[in-house]
Tab-separated table of C-alpha atoms and ligand atoms in Angstrom:
chain	number	residue	atom	x	y	z
N	794	MET	CA	23.045	-12.790	31.611
N	795	PHE	CA	26.461	-11.979	30.166
N	796	ASP	CA	28.369	-14.273	32.517
N	797	ASN	CA	30.066	-16.301	29.848
N	798	LYS	CA	31.129	-13.346	27.800
N	799	GLU	CA	33.984	-10.964	27.867
N	800	ARG	CA	33.312	-7.932	30.048
N	801	THR	CA	34.856	-4.649	29.093
N	802	HIS	CA	34.272	-2.037	31.773
N	803	LEU	CA	32.788	1.120	30.306
N	804	ASP	CA	35.421	3.261	32.036
N	805	LYS	CA	37.933	1.750	29.627
N	806	ILE	CA	36.437	3.474	26.605
N	807	GLY	CA	34.507	6.314	28.249
N	808	GLU	CA	31.382	8.074	27.038
N	809	PHE	CA	32.971	9.503	23.912
N	810	GLY	CA	34.528	6.155	23.032
N	811	LEU	CA	31.095	4.594	23.345
N	812	ILE	CA	29.424	7.250	21.186
N	813	ASP	CA	32.177	6.732	18.637
N	814	LEU	CA	31.449	3.016	18.498
N	815	ILE	CA	27.731	3.688	18.065
N	816	HIS	CA	28.467	6.261	15.374
N	817	LYS	CA	30.542	3.746	13.434
N	818	ALA	CA	27.891	1.052	13.741
N	819	VAL	CA	25.002	3.069	12.285
N	820	GLU	CA	24.316	3.768	8.631
N	821	ILE	CA	22.515	6.762	7.195
N	822	ASN	CA	20.214	5.806	4.325
N	823	GLU	CA	17.193	8.107	4.460
N	824	ALA	CA	17.164	10.983	2.001
N	825	SER	CA	15.612	13.240	4.637
N	826	THR	CA	18.566	12.882	7.029
N	827	ILE	CA	20.880	15.836	6.486
N	828	LYS	CA	23.006	15.269	9.605
N	829	GLY	CA	23.048	12.315	12.001
N	830	ILE	CA	25.277	11.612	15.004
N	831	GLY	CA	28.190	13.979	15.594
N	832	ASP	CA	26.935	17.494	16.102
N	833	ASP	CA	24.798	19.236	18.715
N	834	ALA	CA	21.615	18.308	16.872
N	835	ALA	CA	20.533	16.120	13.996
N	836	VAL	CA	19.199	17.871	10.900
N	837	ILE	CA	16.185	16.505	9.018
N	838	GLN	CA	14.348	17.833	5.990
N	839	HIS	CA	10.825	16.585	5.255
N	840	GLU	CA	9.914	18.646	2.220
N	841	GLY	CA	6.269	19.609	2.018
N	842	LYS	CA	5.303	17.036	4.650
N	843	GLN	CA	4.212	17.296	8.232
N	844	THR	CA	6.658	15.968	10.810
N	845	LEU	CA	5.506	13.348	13.328
N	846	ILE	CA	7.365	12.861	16.605
N	847	SER	CA	6.821	10.316	19.353
N	848	THR	CA	8.816	9.382	22.459
N	849	ASP	CA	8.850	6.410	24.818
N	850	LEU	CA	10.697	5.897	28.073
N	851	LEU	CA	11.508	2.337	29.160
N	852	LEU	CA	12.690	1.556	32.682
N	853	GLU	CA	14.170	-1.696	33.916
N	854	GLY	CA	11.834	-3.371	36.381
N	855	ILE	CA	8.869	-1.305	35.181
N	856	HIS	CA	8.729	-1.956	31.459
N	857	PHE	CA	11.090	-4.882	31.076
N	858	ASP	CA	12.654	-7.636	33.113
N	859	LEU	CA	16.205	-8.539	32.140
N	860	ARG	CA	15.762	-11.981	33.644
N	861	TYR	CA	13.975	-13.093	30.509
N	862	VAL	CA	14.397	-10.323	27.980
N	863	PRO	CA	17.585	-10.779	25.940
N	864	LEU	CA	19.317	-7.418	25.427
N	865	LYS	CA	19.247	-7.628	21.647
N	866	HIS	CA	15.491	-8.150	21.770
N	867	LEU	CA	15.166	-5.243	24.157
N	868	GLY	CA	16.908	-2.889	21.733
N	869	TYR	CA	14.801	-4.207	18.889
N	870	LYS	CA	11.521	-3.920	20.774
N	871	ALA	CA	12.307	-0.433	22.112
N	872	VAL	CA	12.577	0.749	18.508
N	873	GLN	CA	9.520	-1.167	17.246
N	874	VAL	CA	7.271	0.089	20.013
N	875	ASN	CA	8.179	3.637	19.151
N	876	LEU	CA	7.934	3.288	15.357
N	877	SER	CA	4.474	1.843	15.894
N	878	ASP	CA	3.274	5.271	17.080
N	879	ILE	CA	4.368	6.895	13.818
N	880	TYR	CA	2.565	4.222	11.764
N	881	ALA	CA	-0.509	4.721	13.955
N	882	MET	CA	-0.609	8.300	12.596
N	883	ASN	CA	-0.552	6.828	9.064
N	884	GLY	CA	2.958	8.210	8.656
N	885	ILE	CA	6.303	6.811	7.530
N	886	ALA	CA	9.024	6.657	10.161
N	887	SER	CA	12.350	8.023	8.947
N	888	GLN	CA	14.649	8.618	11.954
N	889	ILE	CA	15.044	7.720	15.616
N	890	THR	CA	17.167	8.902	18.475
N	891	PHE	CA	18.137	6.266	21.021
N	892	SER	CA	19.216	7.240	24.537
N	893	ILE	CA	20.502	5.064	27.353
N	894	GLY	CA	21.110	5.340	31.080
N	895	LEU	CA	23.476	2.649	32.292
N	896	SER	CA	24.394	1.370	35.734
N	897	SER	CA	27.889	0.057	36.311
N	898	LYS	CA	26.731	-3.557	36.017
N	899	PHE	CA	26.582	-3.146	32.238
N	900	PRO	CA	29.767	-3.902	30.369
N	901	LEU	CA	30.386	-2.639	26.853
N	902	GLU	CA	29.334	-6.012	25.436
N	903	ALA	CA	25.848	-5.582	26.893
N	904	ILE	CA	25.438	-2.180	25.275
N	905	GLU	CA	26.628	-3.614	21.991
N	906	GLU	CA	23.851	-6.205	22.178
N	907	ILE	CA	21.205	-3.551	22.828
N	908	TYR	CA	22.412	-1.511	19.865
N	909	GLU	CA	22.616	-4.593	17.656
N	910	GLY	CA	18.888	-5.047	18.190
N	911	ALA	CA	18.123	-1.364	17.719
N	912	ILE	CA	20.192	-1.110	14.536
N	913	LEU	CA	18.606	-4.286	13.156
N	914	ALA	CA	15.142	-2.796	13.683
N	915	CYS	CA	16.261	0.443	11.981
N	916	LYS	CA	17.644	-1.421	8.950
N	917	LYS	CA	14.552	-3.547	8.597
N	918	TYR	CA	12.240	-0.540	8.762
N	919	GLY	CA	14.322	1.900	6.703
N	920	VAL	CA	14.957	4.270	9.585
N	921	ASP	CA	18.173	6.170	10.409
N	922	LEU	CA	19.519	6.333	13.965
N	923	VAL	CA	20.520	10.009	14.111
N	924	GLY	CA	21.411	10.641	17.737
N	925	GLY	CA	20.778	10.028	21.376
N	926	ASP	CA	22.175	10.661	24.787
N	927	THR	CA	24.307	8.574	27.122
N	928	SER	CA	24.353	8.778	30.885
N	929	ALA	CA	25.239	6.792	33.962
N	930	SER	CA	22.290	5.534	35.987
N	931	LYS	CA	22.426	4.722	39.701
N	932	GLN	CA	20.207	1.731	39.335
N	933	GLY	CA	19.009	-0.240	36.403
N	934	LEU	CA	18.852	0.337	32.708
N	935	VAL	CA	16.919	3.195	31.132
N	936	ILE	CA	16.175	3.439	27.428
N	937	SER	CA	14.411	6.286	25.694
N	938	VAL	CA	13.582	6.262	22.017
N	939	THR	CA	12.207	9.154	19.997
N	940	SER	CA	10.964	8.468	16.521
N	941	ILE	CA	10.467	10.973	13.759
N	942	GLY	CA	8.369	10.452	10.670
N	943	TYR	CA	6.393	12.275	8.054
N	944	ALA	CA	3.159	12.289	6.107
N	945	LEU	CA	1.239	14.684	3.899
N	946	ALA	CA	-1.193	16.781	5.911
N	947	GLU	CA	-4.125	14.944	4.307
N	948	GLU	CA	-2.618	11.546	5.138
N	949	VAL	CA	-2.147	12.106	8.863
N	950	THR	CA	-4.740	10.052	10.763
N	951	TYR	CA	-5.873	11.120	14.224
N	952	ARG	CA	-7.829	9.286	16.896
N	953	ASP	CA	-10.768	11.660	16.670
N	954	GLY	CA	-11.995	11.130	13.118
N	955	ALA	CA	-14.276	8.075	13.451
N	956	GLY	CA	-17.739	8.610	11.973
N	957	GLU	CA	-21.039	6.862	12.610
N	958	GLY	CA	-21.335	3.734	10.473
N	959	ASP	CA	-17.567	3.457	9.908
N	960	LEU	CA	-16.182	-0.064	10.070
N	961	ILE	CA	-13.673	-0.977	12.767
N	962	GLY	CA	-10.684	-2.968	11.534
N	963	VAL	CA	-7.590	-4.421	13.138
N	964	SER	CA	-4.419	-5.887	11.631
N	965	GLY	CA	-2.922	-9.261	12.554
N	966	ASP	CA	-4.100	-10.972	15.705
N	967	LEU	CA	-4.459	-9.965	19.341
N	968	GLY	CA	-3.656	-11.287	22.806
N	969	GLY	CA	-0.498	-13.169	21.802
N	970	ALA	CA	1.984	-10.815	23.454
N	971	TYR	CA	0.124	-11.007	26.759
N	972	VAL	CA	-0.143	-14.788	26.731
N	973	GLY	CA	3.555	-14.971	25.756
N	974	LEU	CA	4.348	-12.844	28.800
N	975	GLN	CA	2.387	-15.221	31.054
N	976	LEU	CA	4.486	-18.082	29.720
N	977	LEU	CA	7.762	-16.214	30.322
N	978	GLU	CA	6.642	-15.229	33.833
N	979	ARG	CA	5.783	-18.834	34.651
N	980	GLU	CA	9.156	-20.091	33.446
N	981	LYS	CA	10.897	-17.338	35.406
N	982	GLN	CA	9.161	-18.471	38.612
N	983	ILE	CA	10.124	-22.095	37.973
N	984	PHE	CA	13.704	-21.030	37.285
N	985	LEU	CA	13.859	-18.911	40.453
N	986	GLU	CA	12.696	-21.892	42.500
N	987	ASN	CA	14.995	-24.341	40.785
N	988	PRO	CA	17.742	-22.946	38.528
N	989	GLN	CA	18.480	-26.487	37.305
N	990	VAL	CA	15.222	-26.629	35.367
N	991	GLN	CA	15.499	-25.530	31.750
N	992	PRO	CA	12.693	-23.321	30.431
N	993	ASP	CA	9.981	-25.255	28.645
N	994	LEU	CA	8.886	-22.960	25.847
N	995	GLU	CA	8.867	-25.565	23.123
N	996	GLY	CA	6.405	-25.033	20.308
N	997	LYS	CA	5.476	-21.631	21.713
N	998	ASP	CA	7.731	-19.584	19.434
N	999	TYR	CA	4.953	-17.483	17.971
N	1000	ILE	CA	3.596	-16.068	21.214
N	1001	ILE	CA	7.061	-15.706	22.763
N	1002	GLU	CA	8.063	-13.669	19.716
N	1003	ARG	CA	4.892	-11.612	19.988
N	1004	GLN	CA	6.091	-10.588	23.443
N	1005	LEU	CA	9.840	-10.301	22.908
N	1006	LYS	CA	10.081	-9.257	19.279
N	1007	PRO	CA	7.016	-7.321	18.122
N	1008	GLU	CA	6.867	-5.991	14.566
N	1009	ALA	CA	5.373	-2.541	13.995
N	1010	ARG	CA	2.862	-2.542	11.118
N	1011	LYS	CA	4.575	-0.348	8.552
N	1012	ASP	CA	3.150	-2.710	5.917
N	1013	ILE	CA	-0.415	-1.697	6.806
N	1014	VAL	CA	0.359	1.991	6.217
N	1015	TYR	CA	1.660	1.056	2.753
N	1016	LEU	CA	-1.368	-1.188	2.191
N	1017	PHE	CA	-3.707	1.758	2.823
N	1018	ARG	CA	-1.760	3.822	0.304
N	1019	GLU	CA	-1.881	1.045	-2.273
N	1020	LEU	CA	-5.631	0.544	-1.802
N	1021	LYS	CA	-6.233	4.306	-1.700
N	1022	ILE	CA	-7.821	4.091	1.723
N	1023	LYS	CA	-7.554	6.905	4.230
N	1024	PRO	CA	-8.584	5.535	7.629
N	1025	THR	CA	-10.893	7.926	9.451
N	1026	ALA	CA	-9.190	7.199	12.798
N	1027	MET	CA	-6.285	5.018	13.893
N	1028	ILE	CA	-4.341	3.980	16.997
N	1029	ASP	CA	-1.817	1.240	17.737
N	1030	VAL	CA	-2.708	-1.543	20.147
N	1031	SER	CA	-0.271	-1.064	23.001
N	1032	ASP	CA	-2.678	-1.399	25.933
N	1033	GLY	CA	-5.270	-3.853	24.612
N	1034	LEU	CA	-8.168	-3.586	22.188
N	1035	ALA	CA	-10.651	-2.360	24.821
N	1036	SER	CA	-8.684	0.661	25.939
N	1037	GLU	CA	-7.696	1.582	22.342
N	1038	ILE	CA	-11.232	1.479	20.944
N	1039	LEU	CA	-12.374	3.574	23.907
N	1040	HIS	CA	-9.728	6.183	23.012
N	1041	ILE	CA	-11.041	6.369	19.442
N	1042	CYS	CA	-14.684	6.514	20.556
N	1043	ARG	CA	-14.126	9.110	23.286
N	1044	GLN	CA	-12.040	11.389	21.099
N	1045	SER	CA	-14.467	11.011	18.179
N	1046	ASN	CA	-17.556	11.427	20.414
N	1047	LYS	CA	-18.977	8.142	19.151
N	1048	GLY	CA	-19.951	4.698	20.407
N	1049	CYS	CA	-19.079	1.290	18.974
N	1050	ARG	CA	-20.172	-2.271	18.681
N	1051	ILE	CA	-17.563	-4.994	18.532
N	1052	TYR	CA	-18.312	-8.651	17.876
N	1053	GLU	CA	-16.399	-11.131	20.010
N	1054	GLU	CA	-16.450	-13.790	17.287
N	1055	LYS	CA	-14.698	-11.403	14.873
N	1056	ILE	CA	-11.731	-10.596	17.140
N	1057	PRO	CA	-8.663	-12.223	15.551
N	1058	ILE	CA	-6.925	-14.585	17.974
N	1059	ASP	CA	-4.205	-16.999	16.876
N	1060	PRO	CA	-4.873	-20.676	17.753
N	1061	MET	CA	-1.675	-20.836	19.838
N	1062	THR	CA	-2.748	-17.760	21.793
N	1063	TYR	CA	-6.171	-19.316	22.279
N	1064	GLU	CA	-4.943	-22.700	23.503
N	1065	THR	CA	-2.223	-21.294	25.744
N	1066	ALA	CA	-4.635	-18.789	27.311
N	1067	ARG	CA	-7.000	-21.676	28.032
N	1068	SER	CA	-4.197	-23.687	29.652
N	1069	PHE	CA	-3.643	-20.716	32.013
N	1070	ASN	CA	-7.391	-20.566	32.718
N	1071	LEU	CA	-7.553	-17.211	30.966
N	1072	ASP	CA	-10.341	-16.133	28.640
N	1073	PRO	CA	-8.662	-15.581	25.237
N	1074	THR	CA	-11.088	-12.719	24.487
N	1075	VAL	CA	-10.099	-10.953	27.706
N	1076	CYS	CA	-6.422	-11.395	26.726
N	1077	ALA	CA	-7.153	-9.654	23.405
N	1078	LEU	CA	-9.195	-6.893	25.050
N	1079	SER	CA	-6.957	-6.164	28.015
N	1080	GLY	CA	-3.582	-7.770	27.312
N	1081	GLY	CA	-1.785	-5.189	25.235
N	1082	GLU	CA	1.650	-4.975	23.612
N	1083	ASP	CA	0.405	-6.486	20.369
N	1084	TYR	CA	1.409	-3.371	18.390
N	1085	GLU	CA	-1.209	-4.045	15.753
N	1086	LEU	CA	-3.112	-1.154	14.176
N	1087	LEU	CA	-6.734	-0.519	15.114
N	1088	PHE	CA	-8.540	1.763	12.679
N	1089	THR	CA	-11.881	2.869	11.317
N	1090	ILE	CA	-12.724	3.177	7.618
N	1091	LYS	CA	-15.708	4.380	5.638
N	1092	GLN	CA	-18.111	1.617	4.580
N	1093	ALA	CA	-17.396	2.461	0.949
N	1094	ASP	CA	-13.804	1.244	1.491
N	1095	TYR	CA	-14.893	-2.233	2.605
N	1096	GLU	CA	-14.743	-3.709	-0.918
N	1097	LYS	CA	-11.107	-2.626	-1.236
N	1098	ILE	CA	-9.943	-4.273	1.971
N	1099	LYS	CA	-12.212	-7.263	2.524
N	1100	GLY	CA	-9.925	-9.680	0.655
N	1101	ASP	CA	-6.909	-8.950	2.843
N	1102	LEU	CA	-6.339	-11.909	5.134
N	1103	ASP	CA	-4.307	-9.835	7.565
N	1104	ILE	CA	-7.154	-7.407	8.292
N	1105	SER	CA	-10.229	-8.274	10.367
N	1106	ILE	CA	-13.348	-6.147	10.450
N	1107	ILE	CA	-14.528	-6.546	14.033
N	1108	GLY	CA	-17.417	-4.105	14.358
N	1109	HIS	CA	-18.648	-0.608	13.587
N	1110	ILE	CA	-18.936	2.874	15.004
N	1111	THR	CA	-22.306	3.984	16.376
N	1112	GLU	CA	-23.739	7.218	17.720
N	1113	GLU	CA	-22.271	8.239	21.075
N	1114	SER	CA	-25.444	7.587	23.081
N	1115	ALA	CA	-25.390	3.894	22.095
N	1116	GLY	CA	-22.229	3.470	24.206
N	1117	CYS	CA	-19.364	1.067	23.577
N	1118	SER	CA	-20.318	-2.566	23.700
N	1119	LEU	CA	-19.107	-6.024	22.907
N	1120	VAL	CA	-21.518	-8.588	21.486
N	1121	SER	CA	-20.446	-11.936	22.936
N	1122	LYS	CA	-20.408	-15.198	20.995
N	1123	SER	CA	-23.688	-16.106	22.681
N	1124	GLY	CA	-25.244	-12.832	21.502
N	1125	ASN	CA	-25.227	-10.916	24.805
N	1126	MET	CA	-24.202	-7.253	24.947
N	1127	HIS	CA	-21.533	-6.143	27.443
N	1128	PRO	CA	-20.302	-2.596	27.995
N	1129	ILE	CA	-16.606	-2.307	27.115
N	1130	THR	CA	-14.420	-0.919	29.911
N	1131	ALA	CA	-10.740	-0.054	29.847
N	1132	GLN	CA	-10.075	-3.288	31.730
N	1133	GLY	CA	-11.766	-5.336	29.038
N	1134	TRP	CA	-15.463	-5.884	29.391
N	1135	ASN	CA	-17.238	-5.873	32.680
N	1136	ALA	CA	-18.988	-9.216	32.351
N	1137	PHE	CA	-16.202	-10.725	34.473
F	543	ADP	P1	25.755	16.748	24.137
F	543	ADP	O1	26.803	17.129	25.103
F	543	ADP	O2	25.330	17.851	23.220
F	543	ADP	O3	24.639	15.973	24.750
F	543	ADP	P2	26.894	14.266	23.312
F	543	ADP	O4	28.364	14.170	23.472
F	543	ADP	O5	26.018	13.592	24.292
F	543	ADP	O6	26.517	15.791	23.118
F	543	ADP	O7	26.516	13.722	21.884
F	543	ADP	C1	27.307	13.899	20.755
F	543	ADP	C2	26.655	13.250	19.576
F	543	ADP	O8	26.481	11.863	19.811
F	543	ADP	C3	25.256	13.782	19.300
F	543	ADP	O9	25.071	13.751	17.891
F	543	ADP	C4	24.348	12.774	19.973
F	543	ADP	O10	23.086	12.739	19.349
F	543	ADP	C5	25.125	11.490	19.774
F	543	ADP	N1	24.872	10.509	20.841
F	543	ADP	C6	25.132	10.614	22.173
F	543	ADP	N2	24.779	9.502	22.832
F	543	ADP	C7	24.231	8.673	21.921
F	543	ADP	C8	23.643	7.387	21.976
F	543	ADP	N3	23.512	6.695	23.122
F	543	ADP	N4	23.195	6.818	20.816
F	543	ADP	C9	23.321	7.497	19.650
F	543	ADP	N5	23.867	8.704	19.525
F	543	ADP	C10	24.315	9.302	20.640
F	544	MG	MG1	24.630	14.190	25.540
C-alpha cells in the first residue's frame, strides 16, 4: 500500500520520537482540556456535567482489511465510530485518546497517514486528542480509541427509557455501509485474481464513503437541543437496525412495530443491493456500520421533528407482550430477530 512512498523505519525515530511527532501534530482547542499529551495522564474538567466514556478496539483482519481501507480513512473511521457512542448518549464528545500497536511492516509514513485521518476527524468534530499509548505488535495493526464527552445529568439518554406509544426515529439512511462493503469485497476478489484489473467503483462514491468514511451524527444531538427534544432512549446503529431496536426494547421492557416502507434507504444502496441479489431491507436491518442514531421520542415531540428531512419516523414502541415486529410492504407481520427478520 505504501510501495511508492518513502519508508522511514520506526527504529530511526523511536517511540519517544514518534510521540513527539504526534504531540506536535495535535491542537488543543476544547476549554475542558486542562492537560493533553505529555504527562502521565490527561486532565479534563467538565464542570457540573456528567462524564461519558467509551472505548473501541480495532484489530487488523478482524475489523478492517488494509487491502482496501486506506490508512487515512482508517484513522478517521476509528475516531468516528467511537465518537458515535458519545452522541448516542445524547452527549457532546470533547476528547479522545488514540492508541496503536504496530508491526514492523509499518513505516513512519504509514503512521502519519493514520494520524492524519484521526486528527482530521478531531478537528471536524471539535475534539482534542489528549493521549494514547504506543506499542510494537507481533502481527498486524491494532488501534484503540477512547472517547470522552459530557452532558447534563438530565440530558444523558440511555437505552432503557423507551415508553409505550413513543415514536421510533432514525437519522439519515441505512444499509449503505454494508452494501459498500460488498462492493469493496467484490473488487478485492477481482483484484486478487487479476491484479491488472482496476477497481470499478465508478458512480458508487456514496456507498463506498458510507463504508470507508462514516460521519458520526453530532448534528442530531444539536438538533435535539435546538428543538428542545429529549429522546426517551437512543443507540447508534453499529450492528444494524434490527439488533439496535432489540437492545432498546429489551432494556426498556417494551415491544415495537417497525414499518418496512418507512425504513430510509438511499436509492444507490437499494439498486446496488439488488444487483448483488440482496434484499435492501435486510441490508438495513442486519448490515450495520451506518453509525446513524436510532431513538425514541414522546408523541408530543412529533410536531417539532416531522419537518426534518434527515429524520425518519419508522414505527412505535408497544407493550412488551406484543413483541418486536416488522410490518412488510405487503402488510405481513414478521418477528424481528438480531439477524434481521426471520421471514428469510
Ligand atoms: P507511559 O509510559 O506513562 O505510558 P508514554 O511515554 O507512553 O507514557 O506516553 C507519554 C505521553 O504521550 C502521554 O501523555 C501519552 O498519553 C502520550 N502518548 C503515547 N502514545 C501516544 C499515541 N500513540 N498517541 C497520542 N498520544 C500518545
Ligand atoms: Mg505508554
